[in-house]
């Protein structure tokens, strides 16, 4: 905390770091200065004049440059002739700011009166009504009456779709440009702009299709009025009628903290429904942002197509059955399989589910043939050398380096992209290596484009240029010494890096199953990345290590749970196969030959159609549990909706099956399962549902229940910020370099993961369909 | 002793020939006070459109949490009320209602009003949840009901001038 500046705001002494704006300094002292255009996540623009204050500065003697002292010997303060915008003025030593004089109050009243000359009297029908900064500030600071003629109000289009998801009410807009600035500064999709001028000024989309950004929904949150609404929530309910339940986004490995706004609705047949998804502030994970998939991809939880009851195949057809019938049949067949049972576990289920699945196989089915799907190489390496405890992309800056290889951050972990872009602006350096161009190249200090399939070789070239120290693999690495200056420069950056995060992408060959065994495809790159962080010593510390771009929300957690229970790949004959939350047949793959297939799912997927028994599981919003994100932060989500049909939580199904094997497990809640995980998995030691629910004060305090200035909409985090687990290296200090000869390009055609690719879950969001259709699918070679 | 009994009976006898204070309900009904608050109704404008804009302020004001409103968006092809928003679902649970009239006070369009109807008994709880169909008045004679198909852009505001005039 070097360079603290002392000043007085309304006679309260405040000390803040140099460069702080007056408005933020006041906030530190719990003094609210009203703002509209200012947002602590955006650069100040001084457009709305709501934040005017009186500023006095220390008077300096022109000749000596020394403060002029008054009779008492204290510096004289000179107040400016005019009010100043506190959102654009940085603090100065000895400054005196006054926020509550008549002059200031009058200015606030006038600004509000001006704003309201064009603002419609829409509060009763406005979706922001109830959590609207304009309402709040008008009530607190505004004049009681207006001198303007009602008939003179500005009338503009009230139903203007900017894109297929976001609607604009041009009358309500107060031209603060927060939406434009979010798109320009944070999302870096320059798709919004102003059009016309004066009272007619309006927001316009500059892209085709309209509002073409993966982050468009965030503008509806930061808009200080109800000018921007989402198609999902538009006219669905008043904010105070909603029950907000803390949750974790179930889509990608960022693990954004979200709130599910639920309500019993007539539209949903009198059932509880999710009306909107809002970000929940967690400055270490998603700050206050989420992507559009997280915001609009919740509809699967309340889809009509959900499985309601267990199904059993009789005479070639799946017919409804009771749980008891299904459990008995499963118990009989898995008992008969006599250890020749295998389990395929999708990586979207919770940690608790994954743990009990493994336990059921160990203790009940007497088998360890468990695979997590989709199978990606390097899970073990990430568990070992993943980013250290305390990692926060929001802390990266000067001297830190992030190396992204074979991945497209915006498509696979969108919110990481926002945070990395911001890190680059704070001085961090980005090195991007890929076979094709991605959005991250825009921020890269060095972009390396390699020939398809040459990912691993590129990483070793980089490593060769970083160090010439003797190590277990240095002779092999030396063969890849680069001739390319770019790679040399990148090596130089890494050599000088204080902190280094290596983001391991998945645009590499995928392991495929050959005779029951997964191939090692993609492994070489993961090992190369691990070697890079190990050889350079960037492991076991905050903001150092591997950060993978995994396919789903709990890829890491499912791996952690299964590997801790000694899971091994399929090794022999499989007589009975149990699939949970995964659809290999729908993805064009085959099941291993087997006599009996159980599928536990939300929907009747192509794989489920082939099954002998189909068990209906609860969706994430209908139950509680934990997910582990790519940074290995374990985060808790809560039950927001009642169950669909007779569906049960995955972990509960496993417990009931275990009962059929005479196993008396005493788990009656997901919380109970977490206790066992904490006791048996080293990295999860000490975790429980209480500590995962702990929250902390966040800075900036955006739109929490006590603050309605910066955000307006509530980002309150009442569900916990989660806890990061230790990497194995942090636990046992063991690291090693291992050589895997980089394979020559395989020529395998791969389709890089896109955020908006169709899939079993996202297909249920009808409003998102346009995005899914619009997303161009690229194919590359690996 | 005896005199007391006769005294008492004489009162009975006198009252017997006075006109009764009770009335023969339900054959005869007593007029209610002017500001009596009874069963609600949802009103319409003269052109048949609904006044209610689905703002749920009545529900917010209701101390008994008796009102449920679910809004939806109007289009010119299917217009229920002026402006953008209308009440797709509007229910009052008469079992919960305490007839305080706060809903009427809260309503920005004078859509919900309490009438003088007090005969609300029913023998099923379900029947005491009054739906929008039960609450809304029929359109004025000769006017269409809702939804109406109207010329594009003819109802840009949520309240008609008629609604801005407060009535007795
Ligand atoms: S739409 Fe909202 S965020 Fe954008 S300029 Fe208008 S008021 Fe500001
Ligand atoms: S970035 Fe990922 S986790 Fe976050 S909201 Fe989007 S899909 Fe969900
Ligand atoms: S009269 Fe009072 S209790 Fe009854 S619905 Fe209206 S606000 Fe609620
Ligand atoms: S009756 Fe009045 S207060 Fe209630 S929803 Fe309709 S317009 Fe709003
Ligand atoms: S000018 Fe300072 S908040 Fe808008």
PDB file of N, CA, C and O in Angstrom, chain A residues 120 122 124-127 150 154-156 158-159 167 169 171-172 234-238 240-241 263-268 273, chain B residues 53-57 59-61 67-75 83-86 88-89 91 108 156-159 164:
ATOM      1  N   UNK A 120     -39.703   8.647 -19.552  1.00  0.00           N
ATOM      2  CA  UNK A 120     -41.147   8.419 -19.453  1.00  0.00           C
ATOM      3  C   UNK A 120     -41.561   8.053 -18.034  1.00  0.00           C
ATOM      4  O   UNK A 120     -40.735   7.649 -17.224  1.00  0.00           O
ATOM      5  N   UNK A 122     -42.638   5.503 -16.616  1.00  0.00           N
ATOM      6  CA  UNK A 122     -42.838   4.085 -16.903  1.00  0.00           C
ATOM      7  C   UNK A 122     -42.658   3.179 -15.695  1.00  0.00           C
ATOM      8  O   UNK A 122     -42.826   1.964 -15.812  1.00  0.00           O
ATOM      9  N   UNK A 124     -44.177   1.879 -13.287  1.00  0.00           N
ATOM     10  CA  UNK A 124     -45.040   0.737 -13.015  1.00  0.00           C
ATOM     11  C   UNK A 124     -44.879  -0.421 -14.007  1.00  0.00           C
ATOM     12  O   UNK A 124     -45.148  -1.562 -13.655  1.00  0.00           O
ATOM     13  N   UNK A 125     -44.493  -0.113 -15.230  1.00  0.00           N
ATOM     14  CA  UNK A 125     -44.402  -1.213 -16.195  1.00  0.00           C
ATOM     15  C   UNK A 125     -42.958  -1.524 -16.564  1.00  0.00           C
ATOM     16  O   UNK A 125     -42.678  -2.297 -17.475  1.00  0.00           O
ATOM     17  N   UNK A 126     -42.028  -0.914 -15.850  1.00  0.00           N
ATOM     18  CA  UNK A 126     -40.626  -1.064 -16.224  1.00  0.00           C
ATOM     19  C   UNK A 126     -39.996  -2.213 -15.445  1.00  0.00           C
ATOM     20  O   UNK A 126     -40.159  -2.319 -14.229  1.00  0.00           O
ATOM     21  N   UNK A 127     -39.280  -3.058 -16.146  1.00  0.00           N
ATOM     22  CA  UNK A 127     -38.690  -4.229 -15.495  1.00  0.00           C
ATOM     23  C   UNK A 127     -37.617  -3.860 -14.473  1.00  0.00           C
ATOM     24  O   UNK A 127     -37.262  -4.668 -13.629  1.00  0.00           O
ATOM     25  N   UNK A 150     -45.303  18.218 -19.317  1.00  0.00           N
ATOM     26  CA  UNK A 150     -45.434  16.784 -19.576  1.00  0.00           C
ATOM     27  C   UNK A 150     -45.580  16.521 -21.071  1.00  0.00           C
ATOM     28  O   UNK A 150     -45.015  15.570 -21.609  1.00  0.00           O
ATOM     29  N   UNK A 154     -40.055  13.585 -24.680  1.00  0.00           N
ATOM     30  CA  UNK A 154     -39.505  12.994 -25.886  1.00  0.00           C
ATOM     31  C   UNK A 154     -40.178  11.635 -26.120  1.00  0.00           C
ATOM     32  O   UNK A 154     -40.237  10.832 -25.197  1.00  0.00           O
ATOM     33  N   UNK A 155     -40.682  11.409 -27.308  1.00  0.00           N
ATOM     34  CA  UNK A 155     -41.285  10.099 -27.566  1.00  0.00           C
ATOM     35  C   UNK A 155     -40.487   9.339 -28.615  1.00  0.00           C
ATOM     36  O   UNK A 155     -40.354   9.782 -29.749  1.00  0.00           O
ATOM     37  N   UNK A 156     -39.969   8.212 -28.197  1.00  0.00           N
ATOM     38  CA  UNK A 156     -39.154   7.402 -29.108  1.00  0.00           C
ATOM     39  C   UNK A 156     -39.643   5.959 -29.040  1.00  0.00           C
ATOM     40  O   UNK A 156     -40.501   5.619 -28.225  1.00  0.00           O
ATOM     41  N   UNK A 158     -40.296   2.324 -28.192  1.00  0.00           N
ATOM     42  CA  UNK A 158     -40.204   1.632 -26.898  1.00  0.00           C
ATOM     43  C   UNK A 158     -39.942   0.141 -27.034  1.00  0.00           C
ATOM     44  O   UNK A 158     -39.766  -0.566 -26.044  1.00  0.00           O
ATOM     45  N   UNK A 159     -39.962  -0.336 -28.243  1.00  0.00           N
ATOM     46  CA  UNK A 159     -39.785  -1.773 -28.442  1.00  0.00           C
ATOM     47  C   UNK A 159     -38.819  -1.931 -29.598  1.00  0.00           C
ATOM     48  O   UNK A 159     -39.196  -2.013 -30.749  1.00  0.00           O
ATOM     49  N   UNK A 167     -33.582  -6.105 -25.869  1.00  0.00           N
ATOM     50  CA  UNK A 167     -34.498  -5.080 -26.387  1.00  0.00           C
ATOM     51  C   UNK A 167     -34.148  -3.736 -25.765  1.00  0.00           C
ATOM     52  O   UNK A 167     -33.787  -3.664 -24.602  1.00  0.00           O
ATOM     53  N   UNK A 169     -35.523   0.191 -24.964  1.00  0.00           N
ATOM     54  CA  UNK A 169     -36.588   1.181 -24.884  1.00  0.00           C
ATOM     55  C   UNK A 169     -35.903   2.530 -25.003  1.00  0.00           C
ATOM     56  O   UNK A 169     -35.245   2.988 -24.072  1.00  0.00           O
ATOM     57  N   UNK A 171     -36.873   5.529 -25.084  1.00  0.00           N
ATOM     58  CA  UNK A 171     -37.293   6.623 -24.205  1.00  0.00           C
ATOM     59  C   UNK A 171     -36.619   6.557 -22.844  1.00  0.00           C
ATOM     60  O   UNK A 171     -36.334   7.570 -22.228  1.00  0.00           O
ATOM     61  N   UNK A 172     -36.456   5.357 -22.366  1.00  0.00           N
ATOM     62  CA  UNK A 172     -35.944   5.219 -20.998  1.00  0.00           C
ATOM     63  C   UNK A 172     -34.447   5.492 -20.905  1.00  0.00           C
ATOM     64  O   UNK A 172     -33.924   5.772 -19.837  1.00  0.00           O
ATOM     65  N   UNK A 234     -38.025 -10.016 -19.864  1.00  0.00           N
ATOM     66  CA  UNK A 234     -38.908  -8.900 -20.215  1.00  0.00           C
ATOM     67  C   UNK A 234     -40.342  -9.167 -19.787  1.00  0.00           C
ATOM     68  O   UNK A 234     -40.948 -10.156 -20.190  1.00  0.00           O
ATOM     69  N   UNK A 235     -40.897  -8.293 -18.986  1.00  0.00           N
ATOM     70  CA  UNK A 235     -42.303  -8.376 -18.555  1.00  0.00           C
ATOM     71  C   UNK A 235     -42.664  -9.712 -17.915  1.00  0.00           C
ATOM     72  O   UNK A 235     -43.779 -10.201 -18.082  1.00  0.00           O
ATOM     73  N   UNK A 236     -41.740 -10.310 -17.214  1.00  0.00           N
ATOM     74  CA  UNK A 236     -42.094 -11.578 -16.576  1.00  0.00           C
ATOM     75  C   UNK A 236     -42.518 -11.398 -15.118  1.00  0.00           C
ATOM     76  O   UNK A 236     -43.365 -12.116 -14.611  1.00  0.00           O
ATOM     77  N   UNK A 237     -41.893 -10.467 -14.412  1.00  0.00           N
ATOM     78  CA  UNK A 237     -42.234 -10.283 -12.994  1.00  0.00           C
ATOM     79  C   UNK A 237     -41.564  -9.017 -12.501  1.00  0.00           C
ATOM     80  O   UNK A 237     -40.657  -8.486 -13.148  1.00  0.00           O
ATOM     81  N   UNK A 238     -42.002  -8.519 -11.347  1.00  0.00           N
ATOM     82  CA  UNK A 238     -41.311  -7.398 -10.724  1.00  0.00           C
ATOM     83  C   UNK A 238     -40.163  -7.967  -9.901  1.00  0.00           C
ATOM     84  O   UNK A 238     -40.289  -9.068  -9.345  1.00  0.00           O
ATOM     85  N   UNK A 240     -39.102  -7.519  -6.996  1.00  0.00           N
ATOM     86  CA  UNK A 240     -39.323  -7.876  -5.591  1.00  0.00           C
ATOM     87  C   UNK A 240     -40.143  -9.139  -5.441  1.00  0.00           C
ATOM     88  O   UNK A 240     -40.294  -9.654  -4.345  1.00  0.00           O
ATOM     89  N   UNK A 241     -40.696  -9.624  -6.535  1.00  0.00           N
ATOM     90  CA  UNK A 241     -41.494 -10.850  -6.444  1.00  0.00           C
ATOM     91  C   UNK A 241     -40.644 -12.103  -6.614  1.00  0.00           C
ATOM     92  O   UNK A 241     -41.126 -13.216  -6.486  1.00  0.00           O
ATOM     93  N   UNK A 263     -39.664 -17.945  -9.436  1.00  0.00           N
ATOM     94  CA  UNK A 263     -41.004 -17.571  -9.000  1.00  0.00           C
ATOM     95  C   UNK A 263     -41.962 -18.651  -9.483  1.00  0.00           C
ATOM     96  O   UNK A 263     -41.751 -19.266 -10.512  1.00  0.00           O
ATOM     97  N   UNK A 264     -43.025 -18.844  -8.707  1.00  0.00           N
ATOM     98  CA  UNK A 264     -44.105 -19.697  -9.171  1.00  0.00           C
ATOM     99  C   UNK A 264     -44.819 -18.950 -10.273  1.00  0.00           C
ATOM    100  O   UNK A 264     -45.200 -17.803 -10.092  1.00  0.00           O
ATOM    101  N   UNK A 265     -45.002 -19.552 -11.410  1.00  0.00           N
ATOM    102  CA  UNK A 265     -45.607 -18.772 -12.477  1.00  0.00           C
ATOM    103  C   UNK A 265     -46.776 -19.498 -13.110  1.00  0.00           C
ATOM    104  O   UNK A 265     -46.774 -20.720 -13.235  1.00  0.00           O
ATOM    105  N   UNK A 266     -47.761 -18.699 -13.503  1.00  0.00           N
ATOM    106  CA  UNK A 266     -48.923 -19.273 -14.175  1.00  0.00           C
ATOM    107  C   UNK A 266     -48.511 -19.792 -15.546  1.00  0.00           C
ATOM    108  O   UNK A 266     -48.992 -20.809 -16.021  1.00  0.00           O
ATOM    109  N   UNK A 267     -47.566 -19.078 -16.171  1.00  0.00           N
ATOM    110  CA  UNK A 267     -47.094 -19.491 -17.483  1.00  0.00           C
ATOM    111  C   UNK A 267     -46.479 -20.887 -17.412  1.00  0.00           C
ATOM    112  O   UNK A 267     -46.593 -21.675 -18.337  1.00  0.00           O
ATOM    113  N   UNK A 268     -45.828 -21.158 -16.308  1.00  0.00           N
ATOM    114  CA  UNK A 268     -45.217 -22.471 -16.126  1.00  0.00           C
ATOM    115  C   UNK A 268     -46.180 -23.447 -15.454  1.00  0.00           C
ATOM    116  O   UNK A 268     -45.737 -24.363 -14.754  1.00  0.00           O
ATOM    117  N   UNK A 273     -40.409 -21.541 -11.544  1.00  0.00           N
ATOM    118  CA  UNK A 273     -39.631 -21.440 -12.766  1.00  0.00           C
ATOM    119  C   UNK A 273     -38.440 -20.520 -12.532  1.00  0.00           C
ATOM    120  O   UNK A 273     -38.496 -19.666 -11.647  1.00  0.00           O
TER     121      UNK A 273
ATOM    122  N   UNK B  53     -52.532  -2.741 -16.366  1.00  0.00           N
ATOM    123  CA  UNK B  53     -51.305  -2.868 -17.143  1.00  0.00           C
ATOM    124  C   UNK B  53     -50.362  -3.895 -16.531  1.00  0.00           C
ATOM    125  O   UNK B  53     -49.185  -3.954 -16.871  1.00  0.00           O
ATOM    126  N   UNK B  54     -50.870  -4.677 -15.628  1.00  0.00           N
ATOM    127  CA  UNK B  54     -50.066  -5.770 -15.083  1.00  0.00           C
ATOM    128  C   UNK B  54     -48.855  -5.319 -14.303  1.00  0.00           C
ATOM    129  O   UNK B  54     -47.825  -5.989 -14.280  1.00  0.00           O
ATOM    130  N   UNK B  55     -48.950  -4.185 -13.616  1.00  0.00           N
ATOM    131  CA  UNK B  55     -47.766  -3.655 -12.946  1.00  0.00           C
ATOM    132  C   UNK B  55     -47.517  -4.316 -11.593  1.00  0.00           C
ATOM    133  O   UNK B  55     -46.448  -4.168 -11.018  1.00  0.00           O
ATOM    134  N   UNK B  56     -48.536  -4.989 -11.078  1.00  0.00           N
ATOM    135  CA  UNK B  56     -48.403  -5.698  -9.805  1.00  0.00           C
ATOM    136  C   UNK B  56     -48.178  -4.779  -8.621  1.00  0.00           C
ATOM    137  O   UNK B  56     -47.734  -5.214  -7.575  1.00  0.00           O
ATOM    138  N   UNK B  57     -48.460  -3.501  -8.772  1.00  0.00           N
ATOM    139  CA  UNK B  57     -48.335  -2.613  -7.616  1.00  0.00           C
ATOM    140  C   UNK B  57     -49.427  -2.913  -6.603  1.00  0.00           C
ATOM    141  O   UNK B  57     -49.230  -2.762  -5.395  1.00  0.00           O
ATOM    142  N   UNK B  59     -50.494  -5.875  -6.006  1.00  0.00           N
ATOM    143  CA  UNK B  59     -49.999  -7.041  -5.282  1.00  0.00           C
ATOM    144  C   UNK B  59     -48.937  -6.631  -4.270  1.00  0.00           C
ATOM    145  O   UNK B  59     -48.857  -7.173  -3.170  1.00  0.00           O
ATOM    146  N   UNK B  60     -48.125  -5.640  -4.662  1.00  0.00           N
ATOM    147  CA  UNK B  60     -47.083  -5.181  -3.732  1.00  0.00           C
ATOM    148  C   UNK B  60     -47.706  -4.472  -2.539  1.00  0.00           C
ATOM    149  O   UNK B  60     -47.198  -4.560  -1.424  1.00  0.00           O
ATOM    150  N   UNK B  61     -48.799  -3.768  -2.773  1.00  0.00           N
ATOM    151  CA  UNK B  61     -49.413  -3.000  -1.694  1.00  0.00           C
ATOM    152  C   UNK B  61     -50.248  -3.883  -0.781  1.00  0.00           C
ATOM    153  O   UNK B  61     -50.501  -3.525   0.365  1.00  0.00           O
ATOM    154  N   UNK B  67     -53.030 -11.010  -3.893  1.00  0.00           N
ATOM    155  CA  UNK B  67     -53.103 -10.792  -5.346  1.00  0.00           C
ATOM    156  C   UNK B  67     -51.904 -11.419  -6.042  1.00  0.00           C
ATOM    157  O   UNK B  67     -50.775 -11.321  -5.567  1.00  0.00           O
ATOM    158  N   UNK B  68     -52.175 -12.074  -7.144  1.00  0.00           N
ATOM    159  CA  UNK B  68     -51.099 -12.617  -7.976  1.00  0.00           C
ATOM    160  C   UNK B  68     -51.256 -12.046  -9.374  1.00  0.00           C
ATOM    161  O   UNK B  68     -52.326 -12.177  -9.980  1.00  0.00           O
ATOM    162  N   UNK B  69     -50.202 -11.420  -9.864  1.00  0.00           N
ATOM    163  CA  UNK B  69     -50.256 -10.850 -11.214  1.00  0.00           C
ATOM    164  C   UNK B  69     -49.103 -11.417 -12.022  1.00  0.00           C
ATOM    165  O   UNK B  69     -47.976 -11.484 -11.533  1.00  0.00           O
ATOM    166  N   UNK B  70     -49.397 -11.824 -13.214  1.00  0.00           N
ATOM    167  CA  UNK B  70     -48.313 -12.191 -14.115  1.00  0.00           C
ATOM    168  C   UNK B  70     -48.505 -11.431 -15.412  1.00  0.00           C
ATOM    169  O   UNK B  70     -49.507 -11.592 -16.096  1.00  0.00           O
ATOM    170  N   UNK B  71     -47.529 -10.569 -15.731  1.00  0.00           N
ATOM    171  CA  UNK B  71     -47.710  -9.730 -16.901  1.00  0.00           C
ATOM    172  C   UNK B  71     -47.279 -10.418 -18.191  1.00  0.00           C
ATOM    173  O   UNK B  71     -46.682 -11.496 -18.170  1.00  0.00           O
ATOM    174  N   UNK B  72     -47.593  -9.781 -19.302  1.00  0.00           N
ATOM    175  CA  UNK B  72     -47.084 -10.201 -20.602  1.00  0.00           C
ATOM    176  C   UNK B  72     -47.086  -8.966 -21.482  1.00  0.00           C
ATOM    177  O   UNK B  72     -47.556  -7.908 -21.070  1.00  0.00           O
ATOM    178  N   UNK B  73     -46.556  -9.118 -22.669  1.00  0.00           N
ATOM    179  CA  UNK B  73     -46.391  -7.948 -23.532  1.00  0.00           C
ATOM    180  C   UNK B  73     -47.494  -7.865 -24.581  1.00  0.00           C
ATOM    181  O   UNK B  73     -47.812  -8.854 -25.234  1.00  0.00           O
ATOM    182  N   UNK B  74     -48.073  -6.701 -24.737  1.00  0.00           N
ATOM    183  CA  UNK B  74     -49.070  -6.453 -25.774  1.00  0.00           C
ATOM    184  C   UNK B  74     -48.425  -6.374 -27.139  1.00  0.00           C
ATOM    185  O   UNK B  74     -47.282  -5.931 -27.266  1.00  0.00           O
ATOM    186  N   UNK B  75     -49.164  -6.720 -28.165  1.00  0.00           N
ATOM    187  CA  UNK B  75     -48.761  -6.372 -29.520  1.00  0.00           C
ATOM    188  C   UNK B  75     -49.976  -5.704 -30.158  1.00  0.00           C
ATOM    189  O   UNK B  75     -51.083  -5.827 -29.645  1.00  0.00           O
ATOM    190  N   UNK B  83     -50.420   0.614 -24.222  1.00  0.00           N
ATOM    191  CA  UNK B  83     -49.015   0.485 -23.843  1.00  0.00           C
ATOM    192  C   UNK B  83     -48.496  -0.921 -24.065  1.00  0.00           C
ATOM    193  O   UNK B  83     -49.038  -1.694 -24.838  1.00  0.00           O
ATOM    194  N   UNK B  84     -47.428  -1.228 -23.335  1.00  0.00           N
ATOM    195  CA  UNK B  84     -46.698  -2.450 -23.635  1.00  0.00           C
ATOM    196  C   UNK B  84     -47.130  -3.650 -22.820  1.00  0.00           C
ATOM    197  O   UNK B  84     -46.954  -4.781 -23.227  1.00  0.00           O
ATOM    198  N   UNK B  85     -47.643  -3.387 -21.637  1.00  0.00           N
ATOM    199  CA  UNK B  85     -47.746  -4.475 -20.688  1.00  0.00           C
ATOM    200  C   UNK B  85     -49.193  -4.687 -20.281  1.00  0.00           C
ATOM    201  O   UNK B  85     -49.953  -3.738 -20.134  1.00  0.00           O
ATOM    202  N   UNK B  86     -49.597  -5.910 -20.099  1.00  0.00           N
ATOM    203  CA  UNK B  86     -50.936  -6.186 -19.590  1.00  0.00           C
ATOM    204  C   UNK B  86     -50.847  -7.358 -18.626  1.00  0.00           C
ATOM    205  O   UNK B  86     -49.824  -8.039 -18.538  1.00  0.00           O
ATOM    206  N   UNK B  88     -51.570 -10.881 -17.839  1.00  0.00           N
ATOM    207  CA  UNK B  88     -52.003 -12.118 -18.478  1.00  0.00           C
ATOM    208  C   UNK B  88     -52.750 -12.969 -17.460  1.00  0.00           C
ATOM    209  O   UNK B  88     -53.751 -13.602 -17.772  1.00  0.00           O
ATOM    210  N   UNK B  89     -52.224 -12.977 -16.258  1.00  0.00           N
ATOM    211  CA  UNK B  89     -52.905 -13.674 -15.176  1.00  0.00           C
ATOM    212  C   UNK B  89     -53.176 -12.652 -14.091  1.00  0.00           C
ATOM    213  O   UNK B  89     -52.290 -11.855 -13.764  1.00  0.00           O
ATOM    214  N   UNK B  91     -55.162 -12.743 -10.334  1.00  0.00           N
ATOM    215  CA  UNK B  91     -55.983 -13.513  -9.411  1.00  0.00           C
ATOM    216  C   UNK B  91     -56.035 -12.823  -8.056  1.00  0.00           C
ATOM    217  O   UNK B  91     -55.048 -12.279  -7.587  1.00  0.00           O
ATOM    218  N   UNK B 108     -52.133   2.526 -10.521  1.00  0.00           N
ATOM    219  CA  UNK B 108     -51.876   3.774 -11.231  1.00  0.00           C
ATOM    220  C   UNK B 108     -52.911   4.064 -12.319  1.00  0.00           C
ATOM    221  O   UNK B 108     -52.954   5.162 -12.847  1.00  0.00           O
ATOM    222  N   UNK B 156     -49.388   3.984 -27.850  1.00  0.00           N
ATOM    223  CA  UNK B 156     -47.996   3.948 -27.378  1.00  0.00           C
ATOM    224  C   UNK B 156     -47.862   4.090 -25.867  1.00  0.00           C
ATOM    225  O   UNK B 156     -46.856   3.686 -25.295  1.00  0.00           O
ATOM    226  N   UNK B 157     -48.825   4.678 -25.182  1.00  0.00           N
ATOM    227  CA  UNK B 157     -48.686   4.930 -23.747  1.00  0.00           C
ATOM    228  C   UNK B 157     -49.517   3.955 -22.941  1.00  0.00           C
ATOM    229  O   UNK B 157     -50.513   3.435 -23.413  1.00  0.00           O
ATOM    230  N   UNK B 158     -49.114   3.776 -21.701  1.00  0.00           N
ATOM    231  CA  UNK B 158     -49.756   2.766 -20.875  1.00  0.00           C
ATOM    232  C   UNK B 158     -51.048   3.240 -20.244  1.00  0.00           C
ATOM    233  O   UNK B 158     -51.730   2.476 -19.583  1.00  0.00           O
ATOM    234  N   UNK B 159     -51.322   4.501 -20.386  1.00  0.00           N
ATOM    235  CA  UNK B 159     -52.538   4.997 -19.766  1.00  0.00           C
ATOM    236  C   UNK B 159     -53.210   5.918 -20.784  1.00  0.00           C
ATOM    237  O   UNK B 159     -52.533   6.669 -21.489  1.00  0.00           O
ATOM    238  N   UNK B 164     -56.310   9.463 -16.747  1.00  0.00           N
ATOM    239  CA  UNK B 164     -55.610  10.468 -15.951  1.00  0.00           C
ATOM    240  C   UNK B 164     -56.575  11.350 -15.161  1.00  0.00           C
ATOM    241  O   UNK B 164     -56.185  12.073 -14.274  1.00  0.00           O
TER     242      UNK B 164
END
